[in-house]
Short mmCIF file of C-alpha atoms and ligand atoms in Angstrom, two decimals:
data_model
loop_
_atom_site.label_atom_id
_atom_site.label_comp_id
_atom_site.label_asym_id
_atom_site.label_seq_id
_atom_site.Cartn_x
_atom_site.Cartn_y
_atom_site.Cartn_z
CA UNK G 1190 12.54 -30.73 32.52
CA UNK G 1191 12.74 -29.99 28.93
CA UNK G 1192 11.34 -32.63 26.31
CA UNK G 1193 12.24 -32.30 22.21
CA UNK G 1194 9.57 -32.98 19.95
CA UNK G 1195 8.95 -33.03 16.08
CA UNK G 1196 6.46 -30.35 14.59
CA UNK G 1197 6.00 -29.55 11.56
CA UNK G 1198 5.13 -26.10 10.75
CA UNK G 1199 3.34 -24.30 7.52
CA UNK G 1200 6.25 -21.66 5.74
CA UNK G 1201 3.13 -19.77 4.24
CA UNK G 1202 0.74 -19.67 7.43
CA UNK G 1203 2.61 -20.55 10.31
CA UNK G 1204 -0.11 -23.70 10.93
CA UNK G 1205 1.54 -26.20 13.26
CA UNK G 1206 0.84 -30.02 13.52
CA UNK G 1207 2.36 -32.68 14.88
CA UNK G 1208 2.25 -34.79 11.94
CA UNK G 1209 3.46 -34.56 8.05
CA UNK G 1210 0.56 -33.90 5.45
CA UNK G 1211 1.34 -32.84 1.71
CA UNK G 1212 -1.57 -29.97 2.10
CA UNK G 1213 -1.59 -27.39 4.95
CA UNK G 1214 -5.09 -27.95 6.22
CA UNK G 1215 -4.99 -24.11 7.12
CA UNK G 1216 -4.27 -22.05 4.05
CA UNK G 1217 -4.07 -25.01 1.38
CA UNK G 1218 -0.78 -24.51 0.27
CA UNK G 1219 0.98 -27.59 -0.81
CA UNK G 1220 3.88 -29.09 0.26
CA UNK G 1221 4.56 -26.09 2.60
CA UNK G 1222 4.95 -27.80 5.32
CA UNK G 1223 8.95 -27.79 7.83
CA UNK G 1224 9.90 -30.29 9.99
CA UNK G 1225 10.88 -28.44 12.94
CA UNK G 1226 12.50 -29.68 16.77
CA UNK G 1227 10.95 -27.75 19.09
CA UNK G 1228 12.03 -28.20 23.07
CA UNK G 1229 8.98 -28.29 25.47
CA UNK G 1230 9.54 -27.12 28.49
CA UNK G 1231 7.58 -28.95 31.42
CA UNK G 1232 6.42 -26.06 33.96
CA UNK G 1233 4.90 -26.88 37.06
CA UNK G 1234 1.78 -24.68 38.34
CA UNK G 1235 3.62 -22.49 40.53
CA UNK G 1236 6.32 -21.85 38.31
CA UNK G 1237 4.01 -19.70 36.22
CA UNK G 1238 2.97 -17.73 39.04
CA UNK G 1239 6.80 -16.47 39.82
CA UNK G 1240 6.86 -13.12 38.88
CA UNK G 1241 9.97 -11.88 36.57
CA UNK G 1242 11.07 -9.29 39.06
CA UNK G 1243 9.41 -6.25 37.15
CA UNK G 1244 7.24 -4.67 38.74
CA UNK G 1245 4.10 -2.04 37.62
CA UNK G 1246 4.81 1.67 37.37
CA UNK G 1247 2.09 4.37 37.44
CA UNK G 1248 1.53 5.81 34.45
CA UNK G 1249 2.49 9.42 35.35
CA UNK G 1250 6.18 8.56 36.32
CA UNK G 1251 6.59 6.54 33.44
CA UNK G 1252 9.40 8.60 31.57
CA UNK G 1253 10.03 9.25 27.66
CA UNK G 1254 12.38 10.60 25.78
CA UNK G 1255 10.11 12.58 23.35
CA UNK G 1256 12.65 11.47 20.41
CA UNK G 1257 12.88 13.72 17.47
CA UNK G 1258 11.76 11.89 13.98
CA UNK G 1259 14.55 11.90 11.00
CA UNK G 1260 13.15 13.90 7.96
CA UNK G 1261 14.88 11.69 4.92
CA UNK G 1262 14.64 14.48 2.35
CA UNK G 1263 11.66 13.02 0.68
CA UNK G 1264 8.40 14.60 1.50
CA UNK G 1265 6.27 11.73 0.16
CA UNK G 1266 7.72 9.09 2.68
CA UNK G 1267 8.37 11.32 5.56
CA UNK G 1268 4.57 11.64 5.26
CA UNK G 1269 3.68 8.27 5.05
CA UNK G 1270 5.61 7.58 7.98
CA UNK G 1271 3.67 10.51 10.32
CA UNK G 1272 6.04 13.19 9.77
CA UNK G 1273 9.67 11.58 9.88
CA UNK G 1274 11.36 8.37 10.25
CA UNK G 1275 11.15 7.52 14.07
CA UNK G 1276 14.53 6.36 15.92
CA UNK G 1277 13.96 2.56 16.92
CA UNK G 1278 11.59 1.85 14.87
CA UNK G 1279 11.29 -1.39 12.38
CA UNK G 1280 9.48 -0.57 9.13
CA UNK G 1281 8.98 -3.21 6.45
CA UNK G 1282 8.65 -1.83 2.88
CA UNK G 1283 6.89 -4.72 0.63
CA UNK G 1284 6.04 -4.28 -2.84
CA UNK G 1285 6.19 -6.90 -6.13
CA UNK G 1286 9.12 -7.68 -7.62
CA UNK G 1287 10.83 -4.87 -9.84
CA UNK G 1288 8.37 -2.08 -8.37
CA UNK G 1289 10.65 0.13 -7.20
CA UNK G 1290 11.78 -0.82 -3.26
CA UNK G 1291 15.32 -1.29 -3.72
CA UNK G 1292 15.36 2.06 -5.93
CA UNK G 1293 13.04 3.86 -3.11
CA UNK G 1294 15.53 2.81 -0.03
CA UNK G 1295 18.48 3.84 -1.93
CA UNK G 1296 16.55 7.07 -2.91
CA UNK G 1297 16.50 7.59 1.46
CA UNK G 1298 19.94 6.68 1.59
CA UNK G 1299 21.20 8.78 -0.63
CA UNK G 1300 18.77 11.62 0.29
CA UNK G 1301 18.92 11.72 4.12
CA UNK G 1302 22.46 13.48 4.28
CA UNK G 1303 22.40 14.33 8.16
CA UNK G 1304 22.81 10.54 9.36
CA UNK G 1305 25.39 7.43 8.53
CA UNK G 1306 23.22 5.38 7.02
CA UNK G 1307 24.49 1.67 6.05
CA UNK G 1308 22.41 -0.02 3.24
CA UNK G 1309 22.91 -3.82 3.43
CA UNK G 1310 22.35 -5.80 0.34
CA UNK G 1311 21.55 -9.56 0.13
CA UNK G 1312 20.47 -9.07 -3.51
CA UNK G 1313 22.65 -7.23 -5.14
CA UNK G 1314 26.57 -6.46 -4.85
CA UNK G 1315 27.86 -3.25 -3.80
CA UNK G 1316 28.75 -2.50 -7.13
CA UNK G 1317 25.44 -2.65 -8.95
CA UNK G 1318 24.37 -0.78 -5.95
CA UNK G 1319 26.93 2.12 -6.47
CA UNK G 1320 25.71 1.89 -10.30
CA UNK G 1321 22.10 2.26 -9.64
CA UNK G 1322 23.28 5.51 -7.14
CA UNK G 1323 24.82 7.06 -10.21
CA UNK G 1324 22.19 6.91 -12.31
CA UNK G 1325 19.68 8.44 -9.30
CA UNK G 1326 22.46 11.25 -9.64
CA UNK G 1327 22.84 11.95 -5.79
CA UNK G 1328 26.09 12.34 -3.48
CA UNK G 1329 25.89 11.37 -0.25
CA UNK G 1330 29.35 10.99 1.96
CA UNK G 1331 27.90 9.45 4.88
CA UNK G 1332 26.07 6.65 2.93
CA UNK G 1333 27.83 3.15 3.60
CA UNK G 1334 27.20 0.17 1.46
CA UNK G 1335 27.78 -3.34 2.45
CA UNK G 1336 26.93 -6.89 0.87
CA UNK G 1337 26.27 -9.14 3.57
CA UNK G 1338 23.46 -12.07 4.09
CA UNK G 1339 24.83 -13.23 7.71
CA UNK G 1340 22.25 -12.30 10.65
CA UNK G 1341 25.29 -11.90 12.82
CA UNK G 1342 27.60 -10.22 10.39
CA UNK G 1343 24.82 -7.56 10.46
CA UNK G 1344 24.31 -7.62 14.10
CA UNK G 1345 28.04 -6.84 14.33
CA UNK G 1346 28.45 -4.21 11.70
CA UNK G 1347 25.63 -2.53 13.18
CA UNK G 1348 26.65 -2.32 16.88
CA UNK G 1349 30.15 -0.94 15.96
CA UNK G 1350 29.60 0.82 13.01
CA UNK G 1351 26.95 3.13 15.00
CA UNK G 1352 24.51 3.97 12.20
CA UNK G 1353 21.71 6.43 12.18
CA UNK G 1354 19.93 3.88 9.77
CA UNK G 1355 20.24 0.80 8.48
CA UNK G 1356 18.47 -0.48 5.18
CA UNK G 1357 18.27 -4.16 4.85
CA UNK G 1358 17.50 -5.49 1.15
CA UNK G 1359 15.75 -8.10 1.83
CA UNK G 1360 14.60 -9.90 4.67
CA UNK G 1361 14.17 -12.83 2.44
CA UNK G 1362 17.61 -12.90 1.62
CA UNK G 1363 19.58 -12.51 5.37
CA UNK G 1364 20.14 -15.85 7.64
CA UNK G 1365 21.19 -16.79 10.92
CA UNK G 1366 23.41 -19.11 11.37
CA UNK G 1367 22.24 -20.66 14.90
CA UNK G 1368 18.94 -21.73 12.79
CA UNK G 1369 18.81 -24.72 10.67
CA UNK G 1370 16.93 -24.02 8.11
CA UNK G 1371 17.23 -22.23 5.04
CA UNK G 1372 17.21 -18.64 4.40
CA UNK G 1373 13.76 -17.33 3.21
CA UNK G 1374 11.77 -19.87 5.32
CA UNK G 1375 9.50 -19.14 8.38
CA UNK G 1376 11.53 -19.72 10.89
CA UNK G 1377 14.60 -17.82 9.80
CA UNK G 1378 12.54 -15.02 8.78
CA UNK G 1379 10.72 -14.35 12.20
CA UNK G 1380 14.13 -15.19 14.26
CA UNK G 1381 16.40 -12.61 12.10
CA UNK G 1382 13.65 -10.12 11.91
CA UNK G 1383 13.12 -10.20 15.92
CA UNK G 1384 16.67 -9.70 16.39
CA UNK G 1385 16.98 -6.78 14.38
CA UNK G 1386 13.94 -5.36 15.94
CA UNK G 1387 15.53 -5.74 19.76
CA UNK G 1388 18.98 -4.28 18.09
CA UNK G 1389 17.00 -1.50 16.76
CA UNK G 1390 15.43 -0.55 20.18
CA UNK G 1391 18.28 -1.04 21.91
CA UNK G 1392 20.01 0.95 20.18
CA UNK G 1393 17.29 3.28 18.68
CA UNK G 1394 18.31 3.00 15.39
CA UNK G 1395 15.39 2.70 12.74
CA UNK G 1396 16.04 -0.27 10.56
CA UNK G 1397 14.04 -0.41 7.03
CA UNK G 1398 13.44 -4.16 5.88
CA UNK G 1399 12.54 -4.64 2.39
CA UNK G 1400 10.27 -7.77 2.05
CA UNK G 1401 9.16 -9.43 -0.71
CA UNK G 1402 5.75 -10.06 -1.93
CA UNK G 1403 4.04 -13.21 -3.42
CA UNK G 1404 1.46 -13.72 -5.50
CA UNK G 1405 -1.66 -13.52 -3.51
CA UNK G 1406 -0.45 -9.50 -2.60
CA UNK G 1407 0.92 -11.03 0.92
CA UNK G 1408 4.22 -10.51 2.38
CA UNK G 1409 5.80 -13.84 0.75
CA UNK G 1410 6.14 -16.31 3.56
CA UNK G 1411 4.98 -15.03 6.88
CA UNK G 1412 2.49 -13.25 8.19
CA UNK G 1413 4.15 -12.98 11.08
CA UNK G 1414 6.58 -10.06 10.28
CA UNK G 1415 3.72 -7.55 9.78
CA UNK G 1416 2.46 -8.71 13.81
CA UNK G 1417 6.69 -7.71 14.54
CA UNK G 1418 7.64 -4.72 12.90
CA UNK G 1419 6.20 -1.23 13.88
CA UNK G 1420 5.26 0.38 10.62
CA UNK G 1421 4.66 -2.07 7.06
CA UNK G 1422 4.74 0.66 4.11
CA UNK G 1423 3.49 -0.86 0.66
CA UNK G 1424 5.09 -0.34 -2.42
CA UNK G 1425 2.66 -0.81 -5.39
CA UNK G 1426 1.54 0.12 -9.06
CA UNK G 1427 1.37 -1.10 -12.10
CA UNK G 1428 4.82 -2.29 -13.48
CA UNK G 1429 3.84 -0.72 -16.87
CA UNK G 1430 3.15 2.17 -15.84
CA UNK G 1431 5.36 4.73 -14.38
CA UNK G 1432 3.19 5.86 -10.91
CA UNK G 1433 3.86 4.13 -7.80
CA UNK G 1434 1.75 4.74 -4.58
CA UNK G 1435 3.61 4.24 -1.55
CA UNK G 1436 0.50 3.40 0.86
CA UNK G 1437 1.33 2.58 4.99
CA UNK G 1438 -0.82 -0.78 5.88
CA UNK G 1439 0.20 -0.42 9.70
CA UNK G 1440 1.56 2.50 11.62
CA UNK G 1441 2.33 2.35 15.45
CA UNK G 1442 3.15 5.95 15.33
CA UNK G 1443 1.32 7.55 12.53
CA UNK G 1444 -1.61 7.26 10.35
CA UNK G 1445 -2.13 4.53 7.91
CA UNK G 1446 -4.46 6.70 6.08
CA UNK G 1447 -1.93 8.95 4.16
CA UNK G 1448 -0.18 7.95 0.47
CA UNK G 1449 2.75 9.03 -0.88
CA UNK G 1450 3.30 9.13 -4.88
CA UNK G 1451 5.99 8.78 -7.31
CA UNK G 1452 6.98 8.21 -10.60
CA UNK G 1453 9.53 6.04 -11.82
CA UNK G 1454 12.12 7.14 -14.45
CA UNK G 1455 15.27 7.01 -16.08
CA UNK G 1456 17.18 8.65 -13.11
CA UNK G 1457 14.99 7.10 -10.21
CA UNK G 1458 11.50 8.06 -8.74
CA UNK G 1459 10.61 11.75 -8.96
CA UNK G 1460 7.96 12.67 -5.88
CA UNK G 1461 4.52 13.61 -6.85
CA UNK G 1462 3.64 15.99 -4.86
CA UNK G 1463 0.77 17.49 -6.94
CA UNK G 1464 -1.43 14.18 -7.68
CA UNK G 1465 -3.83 15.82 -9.37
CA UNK G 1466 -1.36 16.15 -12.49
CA UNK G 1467 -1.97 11.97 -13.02
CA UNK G 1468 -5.17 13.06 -14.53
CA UNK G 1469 -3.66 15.99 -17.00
CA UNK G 1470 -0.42 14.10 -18.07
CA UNK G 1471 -2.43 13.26 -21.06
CA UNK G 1472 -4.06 14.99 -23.59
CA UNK G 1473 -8.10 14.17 -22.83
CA UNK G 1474 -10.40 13.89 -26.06
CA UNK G 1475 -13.81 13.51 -25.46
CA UNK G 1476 -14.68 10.07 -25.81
CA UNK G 1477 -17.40 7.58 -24.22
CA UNK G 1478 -17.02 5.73 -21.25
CA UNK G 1479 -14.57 8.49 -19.03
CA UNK G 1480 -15.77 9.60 -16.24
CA UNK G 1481 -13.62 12.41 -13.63
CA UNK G 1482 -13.94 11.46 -9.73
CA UNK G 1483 -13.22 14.19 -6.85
CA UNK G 1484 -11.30 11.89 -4.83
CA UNK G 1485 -9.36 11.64 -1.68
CA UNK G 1486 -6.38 9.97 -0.09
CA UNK G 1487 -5.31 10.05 3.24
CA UNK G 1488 -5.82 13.96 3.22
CA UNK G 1489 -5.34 15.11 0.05
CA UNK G 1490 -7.99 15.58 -2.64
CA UNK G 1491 -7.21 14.77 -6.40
CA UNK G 1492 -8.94 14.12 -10.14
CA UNK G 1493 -8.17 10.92 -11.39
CA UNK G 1494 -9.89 9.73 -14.53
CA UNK G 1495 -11.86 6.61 -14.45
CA UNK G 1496 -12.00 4.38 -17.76
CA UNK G 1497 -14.88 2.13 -18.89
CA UNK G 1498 -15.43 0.24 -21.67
CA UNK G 1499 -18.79 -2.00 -21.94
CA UNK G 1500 -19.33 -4.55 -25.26
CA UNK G 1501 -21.55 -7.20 -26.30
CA UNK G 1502 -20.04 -10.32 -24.65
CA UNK G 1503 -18.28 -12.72 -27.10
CA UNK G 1504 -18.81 -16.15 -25.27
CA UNK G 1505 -21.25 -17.29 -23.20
CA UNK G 1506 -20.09 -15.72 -19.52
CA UNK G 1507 -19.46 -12.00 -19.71
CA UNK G 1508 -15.71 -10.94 -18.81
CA UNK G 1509 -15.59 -8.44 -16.13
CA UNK G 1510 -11.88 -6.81 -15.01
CA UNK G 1511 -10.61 -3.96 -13.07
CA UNK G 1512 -7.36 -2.42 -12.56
CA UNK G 1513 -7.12 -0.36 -9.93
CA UNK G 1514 -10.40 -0.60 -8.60
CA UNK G 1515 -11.54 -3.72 -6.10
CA UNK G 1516 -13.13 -6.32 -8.97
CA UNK G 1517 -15.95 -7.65 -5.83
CA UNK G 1518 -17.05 -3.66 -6.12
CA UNK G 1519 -17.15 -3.66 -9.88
CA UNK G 1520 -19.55 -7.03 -9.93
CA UNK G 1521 -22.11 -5.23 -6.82
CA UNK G 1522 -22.02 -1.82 -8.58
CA UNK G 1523 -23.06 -3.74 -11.87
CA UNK G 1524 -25.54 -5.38 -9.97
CA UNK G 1525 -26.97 -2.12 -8.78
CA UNK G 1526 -27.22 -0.70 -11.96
CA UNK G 1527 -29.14 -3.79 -13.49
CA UNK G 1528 -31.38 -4.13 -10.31
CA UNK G 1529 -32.08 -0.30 -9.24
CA UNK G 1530 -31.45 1.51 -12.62
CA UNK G 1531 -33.12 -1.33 -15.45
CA UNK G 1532 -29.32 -1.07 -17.48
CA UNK G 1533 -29.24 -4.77 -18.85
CA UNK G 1534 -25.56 -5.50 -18.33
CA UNK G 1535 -25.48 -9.54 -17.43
CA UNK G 1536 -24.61 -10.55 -21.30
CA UNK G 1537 -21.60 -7.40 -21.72
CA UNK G 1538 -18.06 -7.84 -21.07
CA UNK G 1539 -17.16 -4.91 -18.88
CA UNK G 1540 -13.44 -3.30 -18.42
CA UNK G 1541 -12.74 -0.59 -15.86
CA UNK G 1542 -9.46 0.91 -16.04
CA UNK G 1543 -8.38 4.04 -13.51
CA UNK G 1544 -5.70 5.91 -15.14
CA UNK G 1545 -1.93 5.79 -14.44
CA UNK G 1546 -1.86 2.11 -12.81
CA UNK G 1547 -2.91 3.63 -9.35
CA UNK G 1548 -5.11 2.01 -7.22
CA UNK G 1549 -7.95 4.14 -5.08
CA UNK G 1550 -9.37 2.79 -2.46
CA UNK G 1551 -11.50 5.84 -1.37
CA UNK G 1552 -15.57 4.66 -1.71
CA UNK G 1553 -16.42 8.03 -3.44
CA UNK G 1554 -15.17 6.83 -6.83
CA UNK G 1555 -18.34 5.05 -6.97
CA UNK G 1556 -20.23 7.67 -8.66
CA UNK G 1557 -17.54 7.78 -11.29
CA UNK G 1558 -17.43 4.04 -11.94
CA UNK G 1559 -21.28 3.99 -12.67
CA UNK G 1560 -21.52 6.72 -14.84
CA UNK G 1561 -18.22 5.87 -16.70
CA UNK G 1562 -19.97 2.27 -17.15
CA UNK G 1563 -23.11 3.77 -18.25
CA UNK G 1564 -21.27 6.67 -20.88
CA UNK G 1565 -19.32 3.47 -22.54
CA UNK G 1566 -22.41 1.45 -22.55
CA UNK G 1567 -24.77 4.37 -24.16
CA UNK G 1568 -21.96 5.31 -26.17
CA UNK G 1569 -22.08 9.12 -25.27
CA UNK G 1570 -19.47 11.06 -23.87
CA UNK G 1571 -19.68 12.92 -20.41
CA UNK G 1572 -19.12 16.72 -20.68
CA UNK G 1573 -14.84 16.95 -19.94
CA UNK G 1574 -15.48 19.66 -17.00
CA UNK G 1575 -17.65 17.34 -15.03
CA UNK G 1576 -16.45 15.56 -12.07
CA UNK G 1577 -18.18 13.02 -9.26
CA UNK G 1578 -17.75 12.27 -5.76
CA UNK G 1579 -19.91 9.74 -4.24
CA UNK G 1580 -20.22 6.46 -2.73
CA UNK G 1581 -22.99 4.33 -4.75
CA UNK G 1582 -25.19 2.48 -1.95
CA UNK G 1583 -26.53 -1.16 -2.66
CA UNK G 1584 -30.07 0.27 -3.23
CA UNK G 1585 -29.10 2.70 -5.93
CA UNK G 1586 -28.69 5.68 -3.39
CA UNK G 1587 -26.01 8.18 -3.57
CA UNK G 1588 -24.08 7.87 0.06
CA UNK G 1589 -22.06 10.95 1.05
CA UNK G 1590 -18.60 10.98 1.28
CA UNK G 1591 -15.44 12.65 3.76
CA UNK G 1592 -14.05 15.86 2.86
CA UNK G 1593 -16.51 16.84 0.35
CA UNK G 1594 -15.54 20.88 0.49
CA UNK G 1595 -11.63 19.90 -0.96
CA UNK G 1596 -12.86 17.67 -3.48
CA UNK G 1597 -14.76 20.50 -4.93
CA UNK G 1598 -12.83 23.16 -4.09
CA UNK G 1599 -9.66 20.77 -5.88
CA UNK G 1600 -12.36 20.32 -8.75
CA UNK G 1601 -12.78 24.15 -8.73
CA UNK G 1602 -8.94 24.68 -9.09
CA UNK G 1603 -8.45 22.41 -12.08
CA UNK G 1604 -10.70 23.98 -14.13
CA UNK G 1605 -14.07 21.67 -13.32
CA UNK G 1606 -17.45 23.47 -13.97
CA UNK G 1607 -19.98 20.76 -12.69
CA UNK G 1608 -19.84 18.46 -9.93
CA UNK G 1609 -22.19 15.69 -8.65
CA UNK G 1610 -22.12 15.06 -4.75
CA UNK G 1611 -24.81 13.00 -2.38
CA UNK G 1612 -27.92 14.97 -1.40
CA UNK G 1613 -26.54 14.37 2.00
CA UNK G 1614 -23.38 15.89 2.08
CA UNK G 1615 -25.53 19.69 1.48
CA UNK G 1616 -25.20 20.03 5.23
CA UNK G 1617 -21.53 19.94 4.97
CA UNK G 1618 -20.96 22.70 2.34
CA UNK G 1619 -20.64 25.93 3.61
CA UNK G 1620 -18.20 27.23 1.05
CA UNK G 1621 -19.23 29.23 -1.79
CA UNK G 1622 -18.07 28.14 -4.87
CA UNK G 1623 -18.69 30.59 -8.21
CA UNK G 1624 -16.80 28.96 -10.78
CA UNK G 1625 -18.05 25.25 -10.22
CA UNK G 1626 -21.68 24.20 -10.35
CA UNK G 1627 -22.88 21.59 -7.67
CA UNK G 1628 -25.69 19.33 -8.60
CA UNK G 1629 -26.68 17.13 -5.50
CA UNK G 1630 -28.64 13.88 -6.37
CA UNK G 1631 -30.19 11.15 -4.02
CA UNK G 1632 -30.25 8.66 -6.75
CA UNK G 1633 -28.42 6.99 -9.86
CA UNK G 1634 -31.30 7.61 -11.82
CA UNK G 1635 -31.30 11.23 -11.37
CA UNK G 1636 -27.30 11.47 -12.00
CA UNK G 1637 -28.09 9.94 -15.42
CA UNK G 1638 -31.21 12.38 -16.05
CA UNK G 1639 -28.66 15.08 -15.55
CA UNK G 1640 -25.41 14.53 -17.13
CA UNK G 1641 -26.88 13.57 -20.57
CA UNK G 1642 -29.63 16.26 -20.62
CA UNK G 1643 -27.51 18.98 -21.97
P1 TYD B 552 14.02 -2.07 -8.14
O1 TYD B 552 14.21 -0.95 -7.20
O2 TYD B 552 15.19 -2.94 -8.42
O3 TYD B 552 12.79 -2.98 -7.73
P2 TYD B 552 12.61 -3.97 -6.49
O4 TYD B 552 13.71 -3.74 -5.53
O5 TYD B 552 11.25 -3.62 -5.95
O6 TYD B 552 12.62 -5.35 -7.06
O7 TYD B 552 13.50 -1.40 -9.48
C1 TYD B 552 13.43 -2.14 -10.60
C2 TYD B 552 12.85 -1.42 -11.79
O8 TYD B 552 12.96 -0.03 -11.78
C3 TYD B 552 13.64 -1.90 -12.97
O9 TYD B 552 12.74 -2.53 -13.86
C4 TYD B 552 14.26 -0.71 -13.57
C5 TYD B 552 13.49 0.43 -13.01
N1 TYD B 552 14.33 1.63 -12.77
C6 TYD B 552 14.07 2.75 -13.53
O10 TYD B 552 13.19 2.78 -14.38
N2 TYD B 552 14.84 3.87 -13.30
C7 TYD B 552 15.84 3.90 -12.37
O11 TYD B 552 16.51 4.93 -12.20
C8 TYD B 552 16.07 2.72 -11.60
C9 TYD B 552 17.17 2.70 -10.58
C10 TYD B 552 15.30 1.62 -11.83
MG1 MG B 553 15.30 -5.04 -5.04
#
C-alpha cells in the first residue's frame, strides 16, 4: 500500500524533515529548504526477505571485458584520469566560474579525433560554442554540437546518435521533465545525473558533466553527485593568473594523487607538461622573504617559489592570508616558530603567496614556508640556488618527506646548488649527487643557523 507524504528536503545538504523551518538545522543554510511529495511504500516483513531473482556468482567466473581507455590527445588529462578516458564511465569536472571547464571540455572535443563526440550545451548556444572552437584553432570532423537543456532530449540524442562521448555543460543547467521542480535544485540534479550514469553504462559511453561550484569550494547544490559519478576532476587556480591545476578528488579507476597543469591563453589552455618552468617564467631578483621548495605532485617533482612578506601589524589583530597554501597551516607553522624557535610574530601581519596562483598541497613545502617567513621577517635574502623539502612538525622538528631522491635530483637539474632535507630521509638517499649540496637538519633552528651563515 503506498502512502504520499510531505518532506521537505535541504537543496544544499540533502537534510530531510518533515516539517518547514527557515534554517536547515544541518548545514545552516537559509531558506534552503523544498517541499517535496514523497510516496511511502508500506512493506510487510517478508516482503523484504524476497530475493530479486539474482543470484551470487564466484568471483573467478565473473567475466570482464578488459575495455580499452580513450587517449583524448591531451596528456595532462589522460593522466589525471589513470591513463585514458574509460568507456562507461561518469566524470564530473567542477571548477569556479570562468576557470576554464567549458574551454577544457571543448579542448577534449576538439582534440580526441578518433571518436564522435557530441558536446551538449545548456549555457551557451552552438554558435558561441563554434566561436570559442575557432579561437582554440582546432578541426575536428567528428565533433557534434548541440544546445539542449531537456533530460530526455539528451537521453534521445544520445541513444541514436551513438557517440563515443558525450560532454554535458552543465549539470546545473539540464532538467527532466517528469520532475517538478526546477532545474538546478537537488532533486533534479541527482535524478538527471543518475540517468545519465545508467545510459552511460548501458551503453558504455563515458559522459563528462561539468558542475558548478559555490562559494564554500563545494559542488554547488549537492553533495550527492560526487557519491554518483565515478571520477570528480577539479578545475582550479587563480582567475588572475594564467595556471590552472586540473587535480582528480575521486577516481574509481585511477589515482587521485596525480595533477595535470595548464595555462590559459588567448587561443585556449596550452598543457604544462614541464611544471617546473612556473618557477622560471619570471625573472628572480634576490629579494627577502622567497624561499624555493623541492616539491611533489602526484609523481612528479617541481620548484615552485614560495612568497612571504612579514610587517609590523597596523591595527590591533595581526592579518594573516595565504594563497595557495592551507591558511589553518600558515597560523600552526607561525605558532611553531614563536613557540619552538623564540621569532615574536603574534603583533605582524603575515602574507604568504606561492607563485603562479597554484595551490600545493604536498606537506614538504613546510620548510619553505618557514624560512620564506623568517627571510621577510629578518629582512635578508636566501641564497637564489637554495631549495627545501620538508614537512615542519608541531615541535619544531624537520619530518621527512616522499620521494626525496627526485626532488633533489629535479633541484639538481634546474641549476640548484644547496638543498635542505629532514635528517631522516638520509636513509633514503642512495644517489650521488655532485653538483647539488645536501644539508640535512633535525631542527628549524639549525635550518636558520645555516642558510644565513654564509
Ligand atoms: P570558460 O571555459 O568559459 O570557463 P567556465 O566554463 O569554467 O565558466 O572560460 C572562461 C575564461 O577563459 C574567460 O574569462 C575567457 C578565458 N579564455 C581565454 O583566456 N582564452 C581562450 O581561448 C578561451 C576560450 C577563454
Ligand atoms: Mg562554462
Amino acid at each position: 500500500m503506498a502512502k504520499s507524504r510531505i518532506t521537505y528536503i535541504c537543496s544544499n545538504c540533502e537534510y530531510q524533515t518533515p516539517k518547514w523551518v527557515g534554517k536547515c538545522p544541518s548545514c545552516g543554510m537559509w531558506n534552503s529548504l523544498e517541499e517535496k511529495m514523497t510516496a511511502t511504500k508500506t512493506t510487510s516483513k517478508t516482503e523484504n526477505r524476497i530475493s530479486s531473482g539474482s543470484l551470487p556468482v564466484k568471483l573467478s567466473e565473473v567475466e570482464y571485458s578488459n575495455e580499452t581507455r580513450i587517449i583524448s590527445g591531451i596528456g595532462e588529462l589522460d593522466r589525471v584520469l589513470g591513463g585514458g578516458i574509460l568507456p562507461g564511465s561518469l566524470v564530473l569536472v567542477g571548477g569556479e566560474p570562468g576557470i576554464g571547464k567549458s574551454t577544457l571540455m571543448l579542448h577534449l572535443a576538439l582534440e580526441t579525433k578518433s571518436k564522435k563526440i557530441i558536446y551538449i550545451s545548456g549555457e551557451e548556444s552552438t554558435g558561441q560554442i563554434s566561436q570559442r572552437a575557432q579561437r582554440i584553432g582546432v578541426e575536428n570532423e567528428n565533433c557534434y554540437l548541440l544546445a539542449e537543456t531537456n533530460l530526455e532530449n539528451i537521453l534521445s540524442v544520445i541513444s541514436s546518435q551513438n557517440p563515443g562521448i558525450v560532454i554535458i555543460d552543465s549539470i546545473q543547467t539540464v532538467f527532466s521533465e517528469k520532475i517538478d521542480s526546477y532545474p538546478g535544485t537537488v532533486t533534479q540534479i541527482r535524478e538527471c545525473a543518475a540517468a545519465l550514469l545508467s545510459v552511460s553504462k548501458k551503453l558504455s559511453i563515458p559522459i563528462f558533466l561539468i558542475g558548478h561550484i559555490n562559494k564554500d569550494g563545494n559542488i554547488a547544490g549537492p553533495k550527492i553527485l560526487e557519491h554518483i559519478v565515478d571520477t570528480v576532476l577539479q578545475f582550479e587556480g587563480d582567475k588572475n593568473h594564467m595556471y590552472r591545476v586540473l587535480r582528480s578528488i575521486k577516481n574509481r579507476f585511477g589515482s587521485t594523487s596525480e595533477i595535470g597543469i595548464f595555462e590559459m591563453m588567448s587561443h585556449g589552455l596550452r598543457e604544462v607538461t614541464n611544471p617546473s618552468e612556473l618557477l622560471f617564467s619570471q625573472k628572480r631578483d634576490d629579494y627577502s622573504g622567497i624561499a624555493i621548495s623541492a616539491t611533489v605532485e602526484g609523481i612528479r617533482p617541481f620548484l615552485i617559489e614560495v612568497q612571504a612578506l612579514v610587517s609590523s601589524a597596523v591595527y590591533g589583530t595581526p592579518q594573516r592570508s595565504a594563497t595557495g597554501f592551507d591558511i589553518r597551516r600558515l597560523n600552526m607553522l607561525l605558532a611553531v616558530l614563536e613557540k619552538r624557535a623564540g621569532f615574536k610574530l603574534s603583533q605582524k601581519d603575515v602574507f604568504l603567496n606561492i607563485a603562479g596562483g597554484i595551490k600545493v598541497v604536498d606537506p614538504g613545502i613546510d620548510l619553505a614556508v618557514i624560512c620564506s617567513i623568517l627571510s621577510s621577517d629578518v629582512d635578508i635574502s636566501i641564497h637564489k640556488q637554495t631549495a627545501f623539502a620538508g614537512e615542519v612538525g608541531l615541535s619544531g622538528e624537520i619530518r621527512p618527506v616522499s620521494r626525496i631522491e627526485q626532488r633533489i635530483s629535479e633541484a639538481e637539474k634546474l641549476g640548484f646548488t644547496r638543498i635542505f632535507v629532514s635528517e631522516a630521509n638520509k636513509n633514503g638517499i642512495s644517489g650521488k649527487y655532485k653538483k647539488i649540496q645536501i644539508e640535512f637538519v633535525a631542527k628549524i633552528e639549525d635550518v636558520f643557523r645555516k642558510i644565513f651563515a654564509d
